[in-house]
PDB file of C-alpha atoms and ligand atoms in Angstrom:
ATOM      1  CA  UNK A   1      10.850 -20.252 -13.712  1.00 59.00           C
ATOM      2  CA  UNK A   2       7.834 -18.531 -12.310  1.00 79.00           C
ATOM      3  CA  UNK A   3       6.358 -15.475 -13.987  1.00 90.00           C
ATOM      4  CA  UNK A   4       7.519 -12.499 -11.962  1.00 95.00           C
ATOM      5  CA  UNK A   5       6.267  -9.834 -14.383  1.00 96.00           C
ATOM      6  CA  UNK A   6       3.675  -8.571 -11.868  1.00 97.00           C
ATOM      7  CA  UNK A   7       5.835  -8.876  -8.768  1.00 98.00           C
ATOM      8  CA  UNK A   8       6.396  -5.607  -6.942  1.00 98.00           C
ATOM      9  CA  UNK A   9       8.017  -5.245  -3.525  1.00 98.00           C
ATOM     10  CA  UNK A  10       7.604  -2.372  -1.072  1.00 98.00           C
ATOM     11  CA  UNK A  11      10.957  -1.079   0.166  1.00 98.00           C
ATOM     12  CA  UNK A  12       9.716  -1.337   3.770  1.00 98.00           C
ATOM     13  CA  UNK A  13       9.654  -5.121   3.256  1.00 98.00           C
ATOM     14  CA  UNK A  14      13.463  -5.182   3.122  1.00 98.00           C
ATOM     15  CA  UNK A  15      13.820  -2.307   5.572  1.00 98.00           C
ATOM     16  CA  UNK A  16      17.473  -3.002   6.520  1.00 98.00           C
ATOM     17  CA  UNK A  17      18.529  -2.298   2.906  1.00 98.00           C
ATOM     18  CA  UNK A  18      19.028   1.207   1.585  1.00 98.00           C
ATOM     19  CA  UNK A  19      17.210   2.031  -1.637  1.00 98.00           C
ATOM     20  CA  UNK A  20      20.122   1.386  -4.004  1.00 98.00           C
ATOM     21  CA  UNK A  21      20.733  -2.041  -2.523  1.00 98.00           C
ATOM     22  CA  UNK A  22      17.026  -2.934  -2.628  1.00 98.00           C
ATOM     23  CA  UNK A  23      16.885  -1.968  -6.302  1.00 98.00           C
ATOM     24  CA  UNK A  24      20.011  -3.928  -7.167  1.00 98.00           C
ATOM     25  CA  UNK A  25      18.862  -7.034  -5.295  1.00 98.00           C
ATOM     26  CA  UNK A  26      15.271  -6.908  -6.567  1.00 98.00           C
ATOM     27  CA  UNK A  27      16.562  -6.590 -10.157  1.00 98.00           C
ATOM     28  CA  UNK A  28      18.962  -9.501  -9.600  1.00 98.00           C
ATOM     29  CA  UNK A  29      16.128 -11.916  -8.758  1.00 97.00           C
ATOM     30  CA  UNK A  30      13.758 -10.640 -11.454  1.00 97.00           C
ATOM     31  CA  UNK A  31      11.382  -8.375  -9.505  1.00 98.00           C
ATOM     32  CA  UNK A  32       9.793  -5.858 -11.911  1.00 98.00           C
ATOM     33  CA  UNK A  33       8.117  -3.284  -9.690  1.00 98.00           C
ATOM     34  CA  UNK A  34       9.044  -1.321  -6.587  1.00 98.00           C
ATOM     35  CA  UNK A  35       6.920   0.749  -4.221  1.00 98.00           C
ATOM     36  CA  UNK A  36       9.033   3.286  -2.437  1.00 98.00           C
ATOM     37  CA  UNK A  37       8.569   4.353   1.153  1.00 98.00           C
ATOM     38  CA  UNK A  38       9.544   7.942   1.832  1.00 97.00           C
ATOM     39  CA  UNK A  39      12.335   7.191   4.307  1.00 96.00           C
ATOM     40  CA  UNK A  40      14.095   4.993   1.754  1.00 96.00           C
ATOM     41  CA  UNK A  41      13.892   7.690  -0.946  1.00 97.00           C
ATOM     42  CA  UNK A  42      15.170  10.526   1.179  1.00 95.00           C
ATOM     43  CA  UNK A  43      18.819   9.481   1.342  1.00 94.00           C
ATOM     44  CA  UNK A  44      19.385  10.104  -2.370  1.00 97.00           C
ATOM     45  CA  UNK A  45      16.339  12.281  -2.961  1.00 98.00           C
ATOM     46  CA  UNK A  46      13.263  11.387  -4.960  1.00 98.00           C
ATOM     47  CA  UNK A  47      14.620  12.239  -8.400  1.00 98.00           C
ATOM     48  CA  UNK A  48      17.868  10.294  -8.135  1.00 98.00           C
ATOM     49  CA  UNK A  49      16.027   7.377  -6.516  1.00 98.00           C
ATOM     50  CA  UNK A  50      13.672   7.236  -9.497  1.00 98.00           C
ATOM     51  CA  UNK A  51      16.594   7.353 -11.938  1.00 98.00           C
ATOM     52  CA  UNK A  52      18.334   4.450 -10.179  1.00 98.00           C
ATOM     53  CA  UNK A  53      15.141   2.391 -10.202  1.00 98.00           C
ATOM     54  CA  UNK A  54      14.485   2.898 -13.908  1.00 98.00           C
ATOM     55  CA  UNK A  55      18.183   2.457 -14.690  1.00 98.00           C
ATOM     56  CA  UNK A  56      17.933  -1.050 -13.229  1.00 98.00           C
ATOM     57  CA  UNK A  57      14.895  -1.889 -15.328  1.00 98.00           C
ATOM     58  CA  UNK A  58      12.320  -1.607 -12.545  1.00 98.00           C
ATOM     59  CA  UNK A  59       9.069   0.334 -12.589  1.00 98.00           C
ATOM     60  CA  UNK A  60       8.037   2.671  -9.775  1.00 98.00           C
ATOM     61  CA  UNK A  61       4.586   1.430  -8.751  1.00 98.00           C
ATOM     62  CA  UNK A  62       3.740   3.754  -5.870  1.00 98.00           C
ATOM     63  CA  UNK A  63       5.081   6.191  -3.300  1.00 98.00           C
ATOM     64  CA  UNK A  64       4.176   5.574   0.343  1.00 98.00           C
ATOM     65  CA  UNK A  65       2.657   7.172   2.257  1.00 97.00           C
ATOM     66  CA  UNK A  66       0.544  10.322   2.568  1.00 97.00           C
ATOM     67  CA  UNK A  67      -2.659  10.832   4.528  1.00 98.00           C
ATOM     68  CA  UNK A  68      -3.168  11.412   8.266  1.00 98.00           C
ATOM     69  CA  UNK A  69      -5.734  14.125   7.547  1.00 98.00           C
ATOM     70  CA  UNK A  70      -7.989  14.093  10.662  1.00 98.00           C
ATOM     71  CA  UNK A  71      -7.265  16.305  13.636  1.00 98.00           C
ATOM     72  CA  UNK A  72      -9.381  18.229  16.135  1.00 98.00           C
ATOM     73  CA  UNK A  73      -7.391  21.398  15.355  1.00 98.00           C
ATOM     74  CA  UNK A  74      -7.952  23.038  11.979  1.00 98.00           C
ATOM     75  CA  UNK A  75      -4.367  24.349  11.927  1.00 98.00           C
ATOM     76  CA  UNK A  76      -3.144  20.754  12.181  1.00 98.00           C
ATOM     77  CA  UNK A  77      -5.468  19.688   9.368  1.00 98.00           C
ATOM     78  CA  UNK A  78      -3.989  22.464   7.218  1.00 98.00           C
ATOM     79  CA  UNK A  79      -0.510  21.198   8.049  1.00 98.00           C
ATOM     80  CA  UNK A  80      -1.520  17.707   6.942  1.00 98.00           C
ATOM     81  CA  UNK A  81      -2.746  19.089   3.619  1.00 98.00           C
ATOM     82  CA  UNK A  82       0.588  20.875   3.097  1.00 98.00           C
ATOM     83  CA  UNK A  83       2.444  17.694   3.974  1.00 98.00           C
ATOM     84  CA  UNK A  84       0.415  15.703   1.466  1.00 98.00           C
ATOM     85  CA  UNK A  85       1.179  18.260  -1.251  1.00 98.00           C
ATOM     86  CA  UNK A  86       4.859  17.842  -0.469  1.00 98.00           C
ATOM     87  CA  UNK A  87       4.476  14.064  -0.743  1.00 98.00           C
ATOM     88  CA  UNK A  88       2.710  14.469  -4.100  1.00 98.00           C
ATOM     89  CA  UNK A  89       5.640  16.574  -5.330  1.00 98.00           C
ATOM     90  CA  UNK A  90       8.098  13.917  -4.181  1.00 98.00           C
ATOM     91  CA  UNK A  91       6.032  11.201  -5.879  1.00 98.00           C
ATOM     92  CA  UNK A  92       6.158  13.185  -9.117  1.00 98.00           C
ATOM     93  CA  UNK A  93       9.938  13.647  -8.832  1.00 98.00           C
ATOM     94  CA  UNK A  94      10.301   9.938  -8.202  1.00 98.00           C
ATOM     95  CA  UNK A  95       8.110   9.144 -11.211  1.00 98.00           C
ATOM     96  CA  UNK A  96       5.467   7.333  -9.138  1.00 98.00           C
ATOM     97  CA  UNK A  97       1.942   7.299 -10.614  1.00 98.00           C
ATOM     98  CA  UNK A  98       0.310   7.164  -7.180  1.00 98.00           C
ATOM     99  CA  UNK A  99       0.700   8.233  -3.574  1.00 98.00           C
ATOM    100  CA  UNK A 100      -0.798   5.694  -1.171  1.00 98.00           C
ATOM    101  CA  UNK A 101      -2.721   7.202   1.747  1.00 98.00           C
ATOM    102  CA  UNK A 102      -2.843   5.962   5.297  1.00 98.00           C
ATOM    103  CA  UNK A 103      -5.815   8.216   5.854  1.00 98.00           C
ATOM    104  CA  UNK A 104      -5.535   8.774   9.620  1.00 98.00           C
ATOM    105  CA  UNK A 105      -7.942   8.874  12.566  1.00 98.00           C
ATOM    106  CA  UNK A 106      -8.338  11.187  15.533  1.00 98.00           C
ATOM    107  CA  UNK A 107      -9.173   9.333  18.765  1.00 98.00           C
ATOM    108  CA  UNK A 108     -10.717  12.464  20.292  1.00 98.00           C
ATOM    109  CA  UNK A 109     -13.575  12.480  17.786  1.00 98.00           C
ATOM    110  CA  UNK A 110     -15.924  10.030  16.069  1.00 98.00           C
ATOM    111  CA  UNK A 111     -14.828   7.908  13.136  1.00 98.00           C
ATOM    112  CA  UNK A 112     -17.571   9.582  11.073  1.00 98.00           C
ATOM    113  CA  UNK A 113     -16.057  13.003  11.765  1.00 98.00           C
ATOM    114  CA  UNK A 114     -12.596  11.668  10.910  1.00 98.00           C
ATOM    115  CA  UNK A 115     -13.908  10.282   7.629  1.00 98.00           C
ATOM    116  CA  UNK A 116     -15.411  13.662   6.778  1.00 98.00           C
ATOM    117  CA  UNK A 117     -12.051  15.309   7.437  1.00 98.00           C
ATOM    118  CA  UNK A 118     -10.309  12.668   5.297  1.00 98.00           C
ATOM    119  CA  UNK A 119     -12.620  13.419   2.391  1.00 98.00           C
ATOM    120  CA  UNK A 120     -12.109  17.181   2.867  1.00 98.00           C
ATOM    121  CA  UNK A 121      -8.344  16.632   2.975  1.00 98.00           C
ATOM    122  CA  UNK A 122      -8.297  14.549  -0.191  1.00 98.00           C
ATOM    123  CA  UNK A 123     -10.489  17.070  -2.017  1.00 98.00           C
ATOM    124  CA  UNK A 124      -8.124  19.852  -0.941  1.00 98.00           C
ATOM    125  CA  UNK A 125      -5.162  18.220  -2.673  1.00 98.00           C
ATOM    126  CA  UNK A 126      -6.921  16.995  -5.833  1.00 98.00           C
ATOM    127  CA  UNK A 127      -6.029  19.909  -8.120  1.00 98.00           C
ATOM    128  CA  UNK A 128      -2.442  19.636  -6.948  1.00 98.00           C
ATOM    129  CA  UNK A 129      -2.469  15.874  -7.579  1.00 98.00           C
ATOM    130  CA  UNK A 130      -3.851  16.369 -11.075  1.00 98.00           C
ATOM    131  CA  UNK A 131      -1.261  19.036 -11.865  1.00 98.00           C
ATOM    132  CA  UNK A 132       1.504  16.607 -10.861  1.00 98.00           C
ATOM    133  CA  UNK A 133      -0.155  13.587 -12.505  1.00 98.00           C
ATOM    134  CA  UNK A 134      -0.079  11.644  -9.237  1.00 98.00           C
ATOM    135  CA  UNK A 135      -3.149   9.741  -8.083  1.00 98.00           C
ATOM    136  CA  UNK A 136      -3.910   9.705  -4.348  1.00 98.00           C
ATOM    137  CA  UNK A 137      -4.909   6.194  -3.335  1.00 98.00           C
ATOM    138  CA  UNK A 138      -7.128   5.420  -0.336  1.00 98.00           C
ATOM    139  CA  UNK A 139      -6.007   2.289   1.502  1.00 98.00           C
ATOM    140  CA  UNK A 140      -8.576   0.932   3.979  1.00 98.00           C
ATOM    141  CA  UNK A 141      -6.829  -0.438   7.080  1.00 98.00           C
ATOM    142  CA  UNK A 142      -7.880  -3.254   9.418  1.00 98.00           C
ATOM    143  CA  UNK A 143     -10.168  -1.954  12.228  1.00 98.00           C
ATOM    144  CA  UNK A 144      -7.453  -2.636  14.819  1.00 98.00           C
ATOM    145  CA  UNK A 145      -5.901   0.598  13.457  1.00 98.00           C
ATOM    146  CA  UNK A 146      -9.090   2.668  13.730  1.00 98.00           C
ATOM    147  CA  UNK A 147      -7.773   4.489  16.816  1.00 98.00           C
ATOM    148  CA  UNK A 148      -5.078   6.574  15.145  1.00 97.00           C
ATOM    149  CA  UNK A 149      -4.102   5.217  11.714  1.00 98.00           C
ATOM    150  CA  UNK A 150      -7.284   5.063   9.699  1.00 98.00           C
ATOM    151  CA  UNK A 151     -10.993   5.752  10.041  1.00 98.00           C
ATOM    152  CA  UNK A 152     -11.466   3.940   6.716  1.00 98.00           C
ATOM    153  CA  UNK A 153     -11.590   0.275   7.694  1.00 98.00           C
ATOM    154  CA  UNK A 154     -13.547  -1.518   4.988  1.00 98.00           C
ATOM    155  CA  UNK A 155     -13.364  -1.589   1.233  1.00 98.00           C
ATOM    156  CA  UNK A 156     -16.979  -0.427   1.189  1.00 98.00           C
ATOM    157  CA  UNK A 157     -16.021   2.780   3.020  1.00 98.00           C
ATOM    158  CA  UNK A 158     -13.107   3.354   0.629  1.00 98.00           C
ATOM    159  CA  UNK A 159     -15.326   2.703  -2.390  1.00 98.00           C
ATOM    160  CA  UNK A 160     -18.000   5.066  -1.087  1.00 98.00           C
ATOM    161  CA  UNK A 161     -15.465   7.837  -0.578  1.00 98.00           C
ATOM    162  CA  UNK A 162     -13.809   7.345  -3.964  1.00 98.00           C
ATOM    163  CA  UNK A 163     -17.226   7.315  -5.654  1.00 98.00           C
ATOM    164  CA  UNK A 164     -18.305  10.465  -3.797  1.00 98.00           C
ATOM    165  CA  UNK A 165     -15.126  12.308  -4.806  1.00 98.00           C
ATOM    166  CA  UNK A 166     -15.472  10.954  -8.358  1.00 98.00           C
ATOM    167  CA  UNK A 167     -12.089  11.846  -9.824  1.00 98.00           C
ATOM    168  CA  UNK A 168      -9.619   9.774 -11.769  1.00 96.00           C
ATOM    169  CA  UNK A 169      -6.975  11.257  -9.456  1.00 98.00           C
ATOM    170  CA  UNK A 170      -8.404   9.227  -6.544  1.00 98.00           C
ATOM    171  CA  UNK A 171      -8.068   5.447  -6.347  1.00 98.00           C
ATOM    172  CA  UNK A 172      -8.288   2.604  -3.852  1.00 98.00           C
ATOM    173  CA  UNK A 173      -5.666   0.109  -2.655  1.00 98.00           C
ATOM    174  CA  UNK A 174      -6.829  -3.402  -1.735  1.00 98.00           C
ATOM    175  CA  UNK A 175      -4.541  -4.982   0.869  1.00 98.00           C
ATOM    176  CA  UNK A 176      -5.331  -8.577   1.841  1.00 98.00           C
ATOM    177  CA  UNK A 177      -3.883  -8.061   5.340  1.00 98.00           C
ATOM    178  CA  UNK A 178      -6.473  -5.386   6.104  1.00 98.00           C
ATOM    179  CA  UNK A 179      -9.470  -6.822   4.300  1.00 98.00           C
ATOM    180  CA  UNK A 180      -9.334 -10.651   4.306  1.00 98.00           C
ATOM    181  CA  UNK A 181     -11.923 -10.998   7.081  1.00 98.00           C
ATOM    182  CA  UNK A 182     -14.624  -8.885   5.382  1.00 98.00           C
ATOM    183  CA  UNK A 183     -17.715 -10.972   4.434  1.00 98.00           C
ATOM    184  CA  UNK A 184     -18.497  -8.474   1.658  1.00 98.00           C
ATOM    185  CA  UNK A 185     -15.000  -8.474   0.161  1.00 98.00           C
ATOM    186  CA  UNK A 186     -15.820 -10.161  -3.148  1.00 98.00           C
ATOM    187  CA  UNK A 187     -18.656  -7.728  -3.890  1.00 98.00           C
ATOM    188  CA  UNK A 188     -16.600  -4.736  -2.897  1.00 98.00           C
ATOM    189  CA  UNK A 189     -13.657  -5.809  -5.078  1.00 98.00           C
ATOM    190  CA  UNK A 190     -16.057  -5.998  -8.041  1.00 98.00           C
ATOM    191  CA  UNK A 191     -17.510  -2.611  -7.145  1.00 98.00           C
ATOM    192  CA  UNK A 192     -14.047  -1.085  -6.779  1.00 98.00           C
ATOM    193  CA  UNK A 193     -13.055  -2.203 -10.267  1.00 98.00           C
ATOM    194  CA  UNK A 194     -16.423  -1.376 -11.852  1.00 98.00           C
ATOM    195  CA  UNK A 195     -16.160   2.158 -10.475  1.00 97.00           C
ATOM    196  CA  UNK A 196     -12.723   2.581 -12.029  1.00 97.00           C
ATOM    197  CA  UNK A 197     -11.131   2.934  -8.602  1.00 98.00           C
ATOM    198  CA  UNK A 198      -9.088  -0.271  -8.222  1.00 98.00           C
ATOM    199  CA  UNK A 199      -5.509   1.025  -8.318  1.00 98.00           C
ATOM    200  CA  UNK A 200      -3.343  -1.234  -6.182  1.00 98.00           C
ATOM    201  CA  UNK A 201      -3.243  -4.743  -4.758  1.00 98.00           C
ATOM    202  CA  UNK A 202      -1.073  -5.527  -1.711  1.00 98.00           C
ATOM    203  CA  UNK A 203      -0.288  -9.061  -0.546  1.00 98.00           C
ATOM    204  CA  UNK A 204       1.240 -10.821   2.480  1.00 98.00           C
ATOM    205  CA  UNK A 205      -0.351 -13.119   5.085  1.00 98.00           C
ATOM    206  CA  UNK A 206      -1.894 -13.011   8.577  1.00 98.00           C
ATOM    207  CA  UNK A 207       0.183 -15.067  10.988  1.00 98.00           C
ATOM    208  CA  UNK A 208      -1.555 -17.330  13.513  1.00 98.00           C
ATOM    209  CA  UNK A 209      -1.036 -16.291  16.217  1.00 97.00           C
ATOM    210  CA  UNK A 210      -0.053 -12.730  15.337  1.00 97.00           C
ATOM    211  CA  UNK A 211       2.432 -11.549  17.949  1.00 96.00           C
ATOM    212  CA  UNK A 212       2.530  -7.847  17.030  1.00 96.00           C
ATOM    213  CA  UNK A 213      -0.282  -5.687  15.659  1.00 94.00           C
ATOM    214  CA  UNK A 214       2.043  -3.923  13.232  1.00 96.00           C
ATOM    215  CA  UNK A 215       5.278  -5.805  12.733  1.00 97.00           C
ATOM    216  CA  UNK A 216       4.364  -9.468  12.382  1.00 98.00           C
ATOM    217  CA  UNK A 217       3.079  -9.963   8.857  1.00 98.00           C
ATOM    218  CA  UNK A 218       3.742 -13.274   7.168  1.00 98.00           C
ATOM    219  CA  UNK A 219       4.918 -14.429   3.770  1.00 98.00           C
ATOM    220  CA  UNK A 220       2.189 -15.477   1.350  1.00 98.00           C
ATOM    221  CA  UNK A 221       0.985 -18.953   2.331  1.00 97.00           C
ATOM    222  CA  UNK A 222       2.238 -18.796   5.930  1.00 97.00           C
ATOM    223  CA  UNK A 223      -0.979 -17.646   7.579  1.00 98.00           C
ATOM    224  CA  UNK A 224      -4.761 -17.904   7.468  1.00 98.00           C
ATOM    225  CA  UNK A 225      -5.636 -15.688   4.491  1.00 98.00           C
ATOM    226  CA  UNK A 226      -7.222 -17.631   1.640  1.00 98.00           C
ATOM    227  CA  UNK A 227      -5.040 -15.855  -0.888  1.00 97.00           C
ATOM    228  CA  UNK A 228      -5.967 -18.041  -3.845  1.00 96.00           C
ATOM    229  CA  UNK A 229      -9.606 -17.050  -3.428  1.00 97.00           C
ATOM    230  CA  UNK A 230      -8.923 -13.305  -3.095  1.00 98.00           C
ATOM    231  CA  UNK A 231      -6.463 -13.417  -5.998  1.00 98.00           C
ATOM    232  CA  UNK A 232      -9.183 -15.024  -8.133  1.00 98.00           C
ATOM    233  CA  UNK A 233     -11.698 -12.331  -7.205  1.00 98.00           C
ATOM    234  CA  UNK A 234      -9.144  -9.674  -8.147  1.00 98.00           C
ATOM    235  CA  UNK A 235      -8.075 -11.314 -11.412  1.00 97.00           C
ATOM    236  CA  UNK A 236     -11.714 -11.956 -12.391  1.00 98.00           C
ATOM    237  CA  UNK A 237     -12.275  -8.194 -12.475  1.00 98.00           C
ATOM    238  CA  UNK A 238      -9.591  -7.863 -15.140  1.00 97.00           C
ATOM    239  CA  UNK A 239      -7.146  -6.092 -12.807  1.00 97.00           C
ATOM    240  CA  UNK A 240      -3.759  -6.166 -14.533  1.00 96.00           C
ATOM    241  CA  UNK A 241      -1.615  -4.166 -12.131  1.00 98.00           C
ATOM    242  CA  UNK A 242       1.214  -5.344  -9.910  1.00 98.00           C
ATOM    243  CA  UNK A 243       0.834  -7.685  -6.950  1.00 98.00           C
ATOM    244  CA  UNK A 244       2.742  -5.741  -4.318  1.00 98.00           C
ATOM    245  CA  UNK A 245       4.445  -7.628  -1.513  1.00 98.00           C
ATOM    246  CA  UNK A 246       4.261  -5.491   1.622  1.00 98.00           C
ATOM    247  CA  UNK A 247       5.573  -7.250   4.728  1.00 98.00           C
ATOM    248  CA  UNK A 248       6.465  -5.475   7.968  1.00 97.00           C
ATOM    249  CA  UNK A 249       8.159  -8.058  10.124  1.00 98.00           C
ATOM    250  CA  UNK A 250      10.666  -7.818  12.932  1.00 98.00           C
ATOM    251  CA  UNK A 251      11.397 -11.505  12.430  1.00 98.00           C
ATOM    252  CA  UNK A 252      12.273 -11.130   8.758  1.00 98.00           C
ATOM    253  CA  UNK A 253      14.147  -7.847   9.237  1.00 98.00           C
ATOM    254  CA  UNK A 254      16.473  -9.657  11.616  1.00 98.00           C
ATOM    255  CA  UNK A 255      17.522 -12.210   9.018  1.00 98.00           C
ATOM    256  CA  UNK A 256      19.900 -11.935   6.052  1.00 98.00           C
ATOM    257  CA  UNK A 257      17.801  -9.930   3.590  1.00 98.00           C
ATOM    258  CA  UNK A 258      19.063 -11.929   0.598  1.00 98.00           C
ATOM    259  CA  UNK A 259      17.677 -15.100   2.161  1.00 98.00           C
ATOM    260  CA  UNK A 260      14.439 -13.251   2.931  1.00 98.00           C
ATOM    261  CA  UNK A 261      14.230 -12.022  -0.688  1.00 98.00           C
ATOM    262  CA  UNK A 262      14.599 -15.589  -1.934  1.00 98.00           C
ATOM    263  CA  UNK A 263      11.748 -16.584   0.402  1.00 98.00           C
ATOM    264  CA  UNK A 264       9.575 -13.793  -1.020  1.00 98.00           C
ATOM    265  CA  UNK A 265      10.187 -14.915  -4.606  1.00 98.00           C
ATOM    266  CA  UNK A 266       9.486 -18.539  -3.652  1.00 97.00           C
ATOM    267  CA  UNK A 267       6.257 -17.770  -1.803  1.00 97.00           C
ATOM    268  CA  UNK A 268       5.143 -15.397  -4.574  1.00 97.00           C
ATOM    269  CA  UNK A 269       5.752 -18.116  -7.173  1.00 96.00           C
ATOM    270  CA  UNK A 270       3.687 -20.585  -5.141  1.00 96.00           C
ATOM    271  CA  UNK A 271       0.936 -17.980  -4.645  1.00 94.00           C
ATOM    272  CA  UNK A 272       0.845 -17.440  -8.402  1.00 89.00           C
ATOM    273  CA  UNK A 273       0.738 -21.147  -9.211  1.00 85.00           C
ATOM    274  CA  UNK A 274      -2.259 -21.872  -6.964  1.00 63.00           C
TER     275      UNK A 274
HETATM  276 ZN1   ZN B   1      -0.871  -2.079   2.032  1.00 55.37          ZN
END
């Protein structure tokens, strides 16, 4: 039996299931961690969702997702800050130690300006995050999302921002789907950990060919990402957090989710044995 003690699954991965069913099924196959997407928590509310998760012996790893700070209009940027505070409150009610940020980008302005607004936005919610004991976690996204989803596209940019903000209430999420192509990835993983900013590690695979820019992620081992190499870089830093399976996939959402869950556990076990 493979060691599943660091296996976490994002609820979006089994999107057709409601939260209670995800929790029950994850627990049944031995998954230990769960990252909760807001839409899956809202049916029962954050507090009850957290109680159900812990009642089934799982740990809440993160709450997803805040961010989307940049906008050309200052009133809209203020709204985003309010929204992020609300998400931090929900994360605290859920019992999540971190809120993952999809930082946002505004196509009407430069990426540099968007990054400045992201940093301003994060700094505006830091006291609130500290008060609620919820870390806000910058997740760099693949540059194909630089139009509207994130102006932070490399681990270097995320590291630089986390170092500039310099607070234990800010961290960085390393997602292999977004970062596998980066020639400086090994160095930046080391830097992320050395700076005390390495908070989360997300895994899946890049399908070849990829048929959808958002909803065609693969199971570990199905695509072109050299996962064994990235896993080694991460483990060599001493990172001891969860390995979070985050797969958006129309193909997998169409199948029986129990069969899909078995596939996740199998591919995770093989990923871990490499
Ligand atoms: Zn991710």
